[in-house]
mmCIF file of C-alpha atoms in Angstrom:
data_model
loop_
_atom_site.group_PDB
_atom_site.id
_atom_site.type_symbol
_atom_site.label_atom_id
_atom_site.label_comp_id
_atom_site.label_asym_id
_atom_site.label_seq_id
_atom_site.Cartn_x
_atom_site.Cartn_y
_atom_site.Cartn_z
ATOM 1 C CA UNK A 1 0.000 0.000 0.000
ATOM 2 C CA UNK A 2 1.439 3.168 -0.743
ATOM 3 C CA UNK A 3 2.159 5.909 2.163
ATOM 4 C CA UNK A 4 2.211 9.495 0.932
ATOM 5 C CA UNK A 5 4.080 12.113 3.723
ATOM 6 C CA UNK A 6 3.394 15.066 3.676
ATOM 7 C CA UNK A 7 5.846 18.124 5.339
ATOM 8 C CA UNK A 8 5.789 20.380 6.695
ATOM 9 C CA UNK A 9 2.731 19.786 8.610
ATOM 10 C CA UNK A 10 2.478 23.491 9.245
ATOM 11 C CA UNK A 11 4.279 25.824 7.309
ATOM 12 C CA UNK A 12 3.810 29.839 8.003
ATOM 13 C CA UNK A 13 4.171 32.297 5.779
ATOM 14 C CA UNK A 14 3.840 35.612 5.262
ATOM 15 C CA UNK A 15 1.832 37.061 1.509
ATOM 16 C CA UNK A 16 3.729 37.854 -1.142
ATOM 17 C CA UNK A 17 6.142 34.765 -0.035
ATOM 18 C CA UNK A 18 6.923 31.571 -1.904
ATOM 19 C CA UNK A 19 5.544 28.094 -0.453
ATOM 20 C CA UNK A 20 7.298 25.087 -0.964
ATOM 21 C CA UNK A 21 5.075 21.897 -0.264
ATOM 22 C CA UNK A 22 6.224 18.046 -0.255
ATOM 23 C CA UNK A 23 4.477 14.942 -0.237
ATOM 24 C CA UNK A 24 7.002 11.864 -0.584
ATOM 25 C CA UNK A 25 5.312 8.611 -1.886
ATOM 26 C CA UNK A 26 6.671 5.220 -0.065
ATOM 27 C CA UNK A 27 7.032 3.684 -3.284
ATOM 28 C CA UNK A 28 7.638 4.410 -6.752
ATOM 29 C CA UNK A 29 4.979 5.927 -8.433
ATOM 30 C CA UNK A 30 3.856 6.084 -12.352
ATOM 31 C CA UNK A 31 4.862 10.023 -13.405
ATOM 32 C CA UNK A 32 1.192 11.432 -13.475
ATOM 33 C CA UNK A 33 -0.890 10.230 -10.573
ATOM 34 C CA UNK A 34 -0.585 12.845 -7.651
ATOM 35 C CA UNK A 35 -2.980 15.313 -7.391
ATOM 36 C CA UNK A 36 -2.898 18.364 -5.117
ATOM 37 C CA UNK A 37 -6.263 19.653 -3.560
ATOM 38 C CA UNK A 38 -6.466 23.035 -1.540
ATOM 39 C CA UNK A 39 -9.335 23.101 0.854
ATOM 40 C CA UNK A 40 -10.028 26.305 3.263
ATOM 41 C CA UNK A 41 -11.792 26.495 6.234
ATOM 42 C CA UNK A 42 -15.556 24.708 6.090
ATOM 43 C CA UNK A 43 -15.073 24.044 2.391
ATOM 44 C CA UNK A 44 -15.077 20.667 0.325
ATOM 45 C CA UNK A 45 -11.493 19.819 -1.420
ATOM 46 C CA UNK A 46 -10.816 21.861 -4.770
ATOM 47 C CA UNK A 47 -8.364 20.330 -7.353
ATOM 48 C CA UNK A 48 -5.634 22.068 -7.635
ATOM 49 C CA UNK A 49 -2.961 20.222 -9.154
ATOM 50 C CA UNK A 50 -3.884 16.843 -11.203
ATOM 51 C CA UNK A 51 -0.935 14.366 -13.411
ATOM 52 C CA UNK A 52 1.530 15.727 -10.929
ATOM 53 C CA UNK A 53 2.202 19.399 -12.733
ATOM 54 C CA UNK A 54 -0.839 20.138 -14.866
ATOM 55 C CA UNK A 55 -3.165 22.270 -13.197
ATOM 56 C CA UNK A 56 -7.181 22.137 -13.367
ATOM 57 C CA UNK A 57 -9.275 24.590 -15.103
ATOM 58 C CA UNK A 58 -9.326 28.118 -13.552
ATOM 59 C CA UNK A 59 -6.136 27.348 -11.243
ATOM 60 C CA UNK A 60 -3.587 30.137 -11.641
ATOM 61 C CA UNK A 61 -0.066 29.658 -12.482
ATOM 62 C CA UNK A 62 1.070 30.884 -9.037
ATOM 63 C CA UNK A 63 0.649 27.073 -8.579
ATOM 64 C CA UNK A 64 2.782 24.212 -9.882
ATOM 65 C CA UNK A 65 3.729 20.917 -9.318
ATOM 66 C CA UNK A 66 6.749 18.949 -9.984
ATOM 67 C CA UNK A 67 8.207 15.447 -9.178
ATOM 68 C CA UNK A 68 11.885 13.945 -8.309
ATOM 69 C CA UNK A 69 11.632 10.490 -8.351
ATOM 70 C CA UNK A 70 9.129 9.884 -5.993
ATOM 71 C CA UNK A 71 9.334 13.323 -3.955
ATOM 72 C CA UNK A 72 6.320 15.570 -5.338
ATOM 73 C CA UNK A 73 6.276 18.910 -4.650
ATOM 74 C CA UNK A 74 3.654 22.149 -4.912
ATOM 75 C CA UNK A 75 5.164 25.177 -4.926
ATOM 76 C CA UNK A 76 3.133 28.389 -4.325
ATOM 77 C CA UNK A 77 4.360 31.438 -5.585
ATOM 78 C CA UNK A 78 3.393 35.271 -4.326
ATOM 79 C CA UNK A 79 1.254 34.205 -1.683
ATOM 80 C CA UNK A 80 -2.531 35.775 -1.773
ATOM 81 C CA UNK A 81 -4.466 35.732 1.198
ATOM 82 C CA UNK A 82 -7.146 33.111 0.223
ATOM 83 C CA UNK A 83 -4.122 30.650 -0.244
ATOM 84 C CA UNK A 84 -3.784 29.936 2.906
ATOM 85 C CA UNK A 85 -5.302 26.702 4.075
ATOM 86 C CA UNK A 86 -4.696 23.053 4.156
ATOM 87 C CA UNK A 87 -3.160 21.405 1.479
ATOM 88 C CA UNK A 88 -3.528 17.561 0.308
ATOM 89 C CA UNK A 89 -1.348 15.295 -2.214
ATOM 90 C CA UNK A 90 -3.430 12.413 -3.104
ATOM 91 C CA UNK A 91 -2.394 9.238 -5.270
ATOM 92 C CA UNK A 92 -3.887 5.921 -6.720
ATOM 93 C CA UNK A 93 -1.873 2.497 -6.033
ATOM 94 C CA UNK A 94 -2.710 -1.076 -5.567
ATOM 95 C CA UNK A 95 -6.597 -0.240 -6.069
ATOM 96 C CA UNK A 96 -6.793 2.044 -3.375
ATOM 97 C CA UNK A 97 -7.121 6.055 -3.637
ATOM 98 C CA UNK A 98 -4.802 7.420 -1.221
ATOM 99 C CA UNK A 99 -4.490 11.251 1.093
ATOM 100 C CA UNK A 100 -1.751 12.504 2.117
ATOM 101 C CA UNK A 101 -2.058 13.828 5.820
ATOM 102 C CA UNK A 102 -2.329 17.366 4.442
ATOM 103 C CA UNK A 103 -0.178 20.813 4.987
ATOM 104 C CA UNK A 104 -1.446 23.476 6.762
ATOM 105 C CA UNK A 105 -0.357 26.845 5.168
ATOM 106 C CA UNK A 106 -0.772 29.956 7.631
ATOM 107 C CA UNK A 107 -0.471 33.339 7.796
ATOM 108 C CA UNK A 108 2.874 34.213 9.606
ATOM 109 C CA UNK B 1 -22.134 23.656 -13.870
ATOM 110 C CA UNK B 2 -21.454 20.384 -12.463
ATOM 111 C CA UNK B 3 -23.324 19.996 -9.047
ATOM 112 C CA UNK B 4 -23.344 17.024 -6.455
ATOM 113 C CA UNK B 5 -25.253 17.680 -3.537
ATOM 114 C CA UNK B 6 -25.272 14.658 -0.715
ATOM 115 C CA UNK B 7 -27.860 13.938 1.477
ATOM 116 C CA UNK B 8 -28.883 11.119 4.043
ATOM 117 C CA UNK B 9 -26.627 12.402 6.963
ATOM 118 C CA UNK B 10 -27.621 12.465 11.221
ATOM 119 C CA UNK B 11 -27.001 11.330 14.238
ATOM 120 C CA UNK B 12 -27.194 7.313 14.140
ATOM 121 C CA UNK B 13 -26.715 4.900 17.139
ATOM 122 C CA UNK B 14 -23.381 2.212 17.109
ATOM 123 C CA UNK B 15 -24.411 -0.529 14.710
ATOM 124 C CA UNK B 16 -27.013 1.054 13.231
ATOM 125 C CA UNK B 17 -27.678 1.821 9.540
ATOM 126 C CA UNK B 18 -27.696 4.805 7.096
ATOM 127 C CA UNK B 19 -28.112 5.268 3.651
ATOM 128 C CA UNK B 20 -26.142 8.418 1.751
ATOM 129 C CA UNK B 21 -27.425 9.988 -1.412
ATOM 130 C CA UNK B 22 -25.199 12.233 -3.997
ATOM 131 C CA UNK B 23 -27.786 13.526 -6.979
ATOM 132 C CA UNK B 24 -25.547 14.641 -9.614
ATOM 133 C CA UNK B 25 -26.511 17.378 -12.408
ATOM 134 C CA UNK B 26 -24.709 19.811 -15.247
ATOM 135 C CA UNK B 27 -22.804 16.808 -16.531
ATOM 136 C CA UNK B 28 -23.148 13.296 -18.066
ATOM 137 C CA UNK B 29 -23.323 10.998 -14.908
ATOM 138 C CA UNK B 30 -23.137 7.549 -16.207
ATOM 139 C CA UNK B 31 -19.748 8.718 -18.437
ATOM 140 C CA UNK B 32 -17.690 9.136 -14.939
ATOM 141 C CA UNK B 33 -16.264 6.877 -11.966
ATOM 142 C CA UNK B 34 -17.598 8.038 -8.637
ATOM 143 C CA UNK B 35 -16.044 8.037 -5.383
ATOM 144 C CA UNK B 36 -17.209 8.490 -1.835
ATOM 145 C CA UNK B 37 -14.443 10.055 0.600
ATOM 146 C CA UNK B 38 -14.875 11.209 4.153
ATOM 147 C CA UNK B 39 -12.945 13.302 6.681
ATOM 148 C CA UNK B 40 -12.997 12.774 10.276
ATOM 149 C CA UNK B 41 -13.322 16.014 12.390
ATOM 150 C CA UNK B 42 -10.150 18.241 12.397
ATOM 151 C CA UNK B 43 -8.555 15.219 10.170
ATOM 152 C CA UNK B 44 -7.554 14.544 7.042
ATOM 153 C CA UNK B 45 -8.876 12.948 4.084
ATOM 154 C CA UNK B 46 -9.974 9.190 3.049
ATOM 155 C CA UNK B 47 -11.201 7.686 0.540
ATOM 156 C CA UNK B 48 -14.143 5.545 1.378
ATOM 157 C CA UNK B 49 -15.027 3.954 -2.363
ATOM 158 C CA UNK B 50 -15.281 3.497 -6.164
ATOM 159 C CA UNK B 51 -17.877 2.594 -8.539
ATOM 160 C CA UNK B 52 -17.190 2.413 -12.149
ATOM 161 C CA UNK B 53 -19.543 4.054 -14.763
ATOM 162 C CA UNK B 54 -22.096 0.961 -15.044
ATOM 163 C CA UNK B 55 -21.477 0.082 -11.465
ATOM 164 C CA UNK B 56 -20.016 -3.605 -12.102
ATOM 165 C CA UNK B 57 -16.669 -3.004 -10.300
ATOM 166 C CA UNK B 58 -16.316 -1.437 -7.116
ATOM 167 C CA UNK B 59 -13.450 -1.085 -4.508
ATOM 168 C CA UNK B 60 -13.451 -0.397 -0.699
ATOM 169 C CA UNK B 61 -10.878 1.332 2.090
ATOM 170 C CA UNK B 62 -9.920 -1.456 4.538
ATOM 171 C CA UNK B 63 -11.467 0.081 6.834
ATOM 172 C CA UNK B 64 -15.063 -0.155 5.693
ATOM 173 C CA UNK B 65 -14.978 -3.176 3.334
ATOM 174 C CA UNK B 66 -17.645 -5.562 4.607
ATOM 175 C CA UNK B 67 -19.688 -2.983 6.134
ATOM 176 C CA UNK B 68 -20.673 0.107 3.390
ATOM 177 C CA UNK B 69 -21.882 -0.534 -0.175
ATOM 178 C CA UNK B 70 -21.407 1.568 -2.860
ATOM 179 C CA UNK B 71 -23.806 2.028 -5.684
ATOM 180 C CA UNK B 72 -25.709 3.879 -8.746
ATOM 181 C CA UNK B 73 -28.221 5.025 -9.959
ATOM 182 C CA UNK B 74 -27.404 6.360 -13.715
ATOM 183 C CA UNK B 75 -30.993 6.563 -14.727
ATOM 184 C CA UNK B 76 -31.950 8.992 -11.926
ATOM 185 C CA UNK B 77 -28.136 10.323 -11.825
ATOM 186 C CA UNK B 78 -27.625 9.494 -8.268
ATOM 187 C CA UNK B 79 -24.758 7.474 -6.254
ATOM 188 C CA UNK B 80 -25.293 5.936 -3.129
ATOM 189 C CA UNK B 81 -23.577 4.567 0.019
ATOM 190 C CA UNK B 82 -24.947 2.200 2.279
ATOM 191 C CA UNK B 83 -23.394 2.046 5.551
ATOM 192 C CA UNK B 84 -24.166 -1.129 8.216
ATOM 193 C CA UNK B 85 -22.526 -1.862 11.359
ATOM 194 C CA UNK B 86 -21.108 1.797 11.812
ATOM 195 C CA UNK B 87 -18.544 2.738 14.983
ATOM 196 C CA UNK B 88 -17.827 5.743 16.704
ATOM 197 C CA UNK B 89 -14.923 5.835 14.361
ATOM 198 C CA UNK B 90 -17.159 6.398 10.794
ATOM 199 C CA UNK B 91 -18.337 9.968 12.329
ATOM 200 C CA UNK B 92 -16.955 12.178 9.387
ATOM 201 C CA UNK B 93 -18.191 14.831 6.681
ATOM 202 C CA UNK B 94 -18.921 12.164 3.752
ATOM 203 C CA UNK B 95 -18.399 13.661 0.673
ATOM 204 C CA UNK B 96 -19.292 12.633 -3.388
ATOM 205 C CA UNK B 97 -16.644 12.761 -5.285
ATOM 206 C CA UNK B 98 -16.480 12.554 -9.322
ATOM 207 C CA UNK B 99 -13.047 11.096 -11.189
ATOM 208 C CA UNK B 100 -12.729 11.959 -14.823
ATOM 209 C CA UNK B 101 -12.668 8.491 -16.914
ATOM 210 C CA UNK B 102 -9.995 8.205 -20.305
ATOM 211 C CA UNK B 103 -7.349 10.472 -19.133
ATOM 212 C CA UNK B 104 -5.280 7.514 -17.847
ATOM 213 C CA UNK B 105 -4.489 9.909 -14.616
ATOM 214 C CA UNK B 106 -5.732 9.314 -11.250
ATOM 215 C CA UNK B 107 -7.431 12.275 -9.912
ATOM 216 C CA UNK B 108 -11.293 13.989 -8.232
ATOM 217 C CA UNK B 109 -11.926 16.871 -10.407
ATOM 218 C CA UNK B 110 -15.403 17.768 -8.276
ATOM 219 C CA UNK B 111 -16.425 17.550 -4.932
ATOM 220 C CA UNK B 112 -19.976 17.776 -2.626
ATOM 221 C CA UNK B 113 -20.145 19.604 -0.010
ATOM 222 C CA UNK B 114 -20.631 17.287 2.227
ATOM 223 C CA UNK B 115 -22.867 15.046 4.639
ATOM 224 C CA UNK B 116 -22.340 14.653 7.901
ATOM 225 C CA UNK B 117 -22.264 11.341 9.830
ATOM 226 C CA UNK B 118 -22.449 11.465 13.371
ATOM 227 C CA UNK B 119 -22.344 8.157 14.809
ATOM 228 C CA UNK B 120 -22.617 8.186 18.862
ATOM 229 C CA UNK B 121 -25.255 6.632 21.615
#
């Protein structure tokens, strides 16, 4: 079963900043199945991120995604206010769907 | 616009029963795999379930295999989750989740907004 780990667990930042998120898979994964979802405060999950760096309709390109072998990585540039919140990788393996344990990204 | 709004959520007893409804509108239902994930209180994410698109194949989380059944409706455009046997441990916000089909990536491009399941005496 894969494991995806997310760090930091909480990472604070200030706007206008850079965020660098990481989600390492326990095993080797296929290039183009981790997805990124933001979800703020009493909100469902939004796709963010899907095929590890191509992002979903309406997502700006403040956000990307990239992969080294199997370390994934979101990276948030110029931090706006309504990007702060908790962030999730999420990956299919072995028939199962799985979550990272999410980032939270707060205001510093 | 793509809408899926749950329904079917309370307060139920240890053991007992419930039944969760996602209709689905503003796209072709019976074209896309549906999931059903869930989120503990102030946890993360897990996925519950699949269903493919004529509900033949489905696949359950460990940790409700046995006890929750997943299916569809593409006719009336709805998915459904039957839950038996539920713990203290199932309380969560269930949510409907829709996976694109022929892109040969993994990945929930809409989400509910959620049901939730309180399970507690």
């Amino acid at each position: 079963e894969i494991v995806l780990t997310q760090s930091p667990g909480t990472l604070s930042l200030s706007p206008g900043e850079s965020a660098t998120l990481s989600c390492r898979a326990s095993q080797s994964a296929r290039i183009g199945d981790l997805a990124w979802y933001q979800q703020r405060p009493g909100q469902a999950p939004r796709l963010l991120i899907y095929g590890t760096s191509r992002r979903a309709t309406g997502i700006p390109d403040r956000f990307s995604g990239t992969v080294s072998g199997t370390d994934f990585t979101l990276t948030i540039s110029r931090l706006e206010p309504e990007d702060f919140a908790v962030y999730y990788c999420h990956q299919y393996g072995d028939s199962k769907y799985t979550f990272g344990q999410g980032t939270k990204l707060e205001i510093k | 616009e793509v809408q899926l709004v749950e329904s079917g959520g309370g307060l139920v007893q240890p053991g007992g029963s419930l039944r969760l409804s996602c209709a689905a509108s503003g796209f072709s239902f019976s074209n896309y795999y549906m999931h059903w994930a869930r989120q503990a209180p102030g946890k993360g994410l897990e996925w519950v379930s699949h269903i493919n698109t004529v509900g033949s194949a489905t696949t359950y989380a460990d940790s409700v295999r046995g006890r929750f059944i997943i299916s569809r409706d593409n006719a009336a455009d709805t998915l459904y989750l039957e839950m038996s046997s539920l713990r203290a441990e199932d309380t969560a916000v269930y949510y409907c989740v829709r996976e694109p089909t022929g892109t040969g990536m993994y990945f929930f491009d809409y989400w509910g907004q959620g049901t939730l399941i309180t399970v507690s005496s």
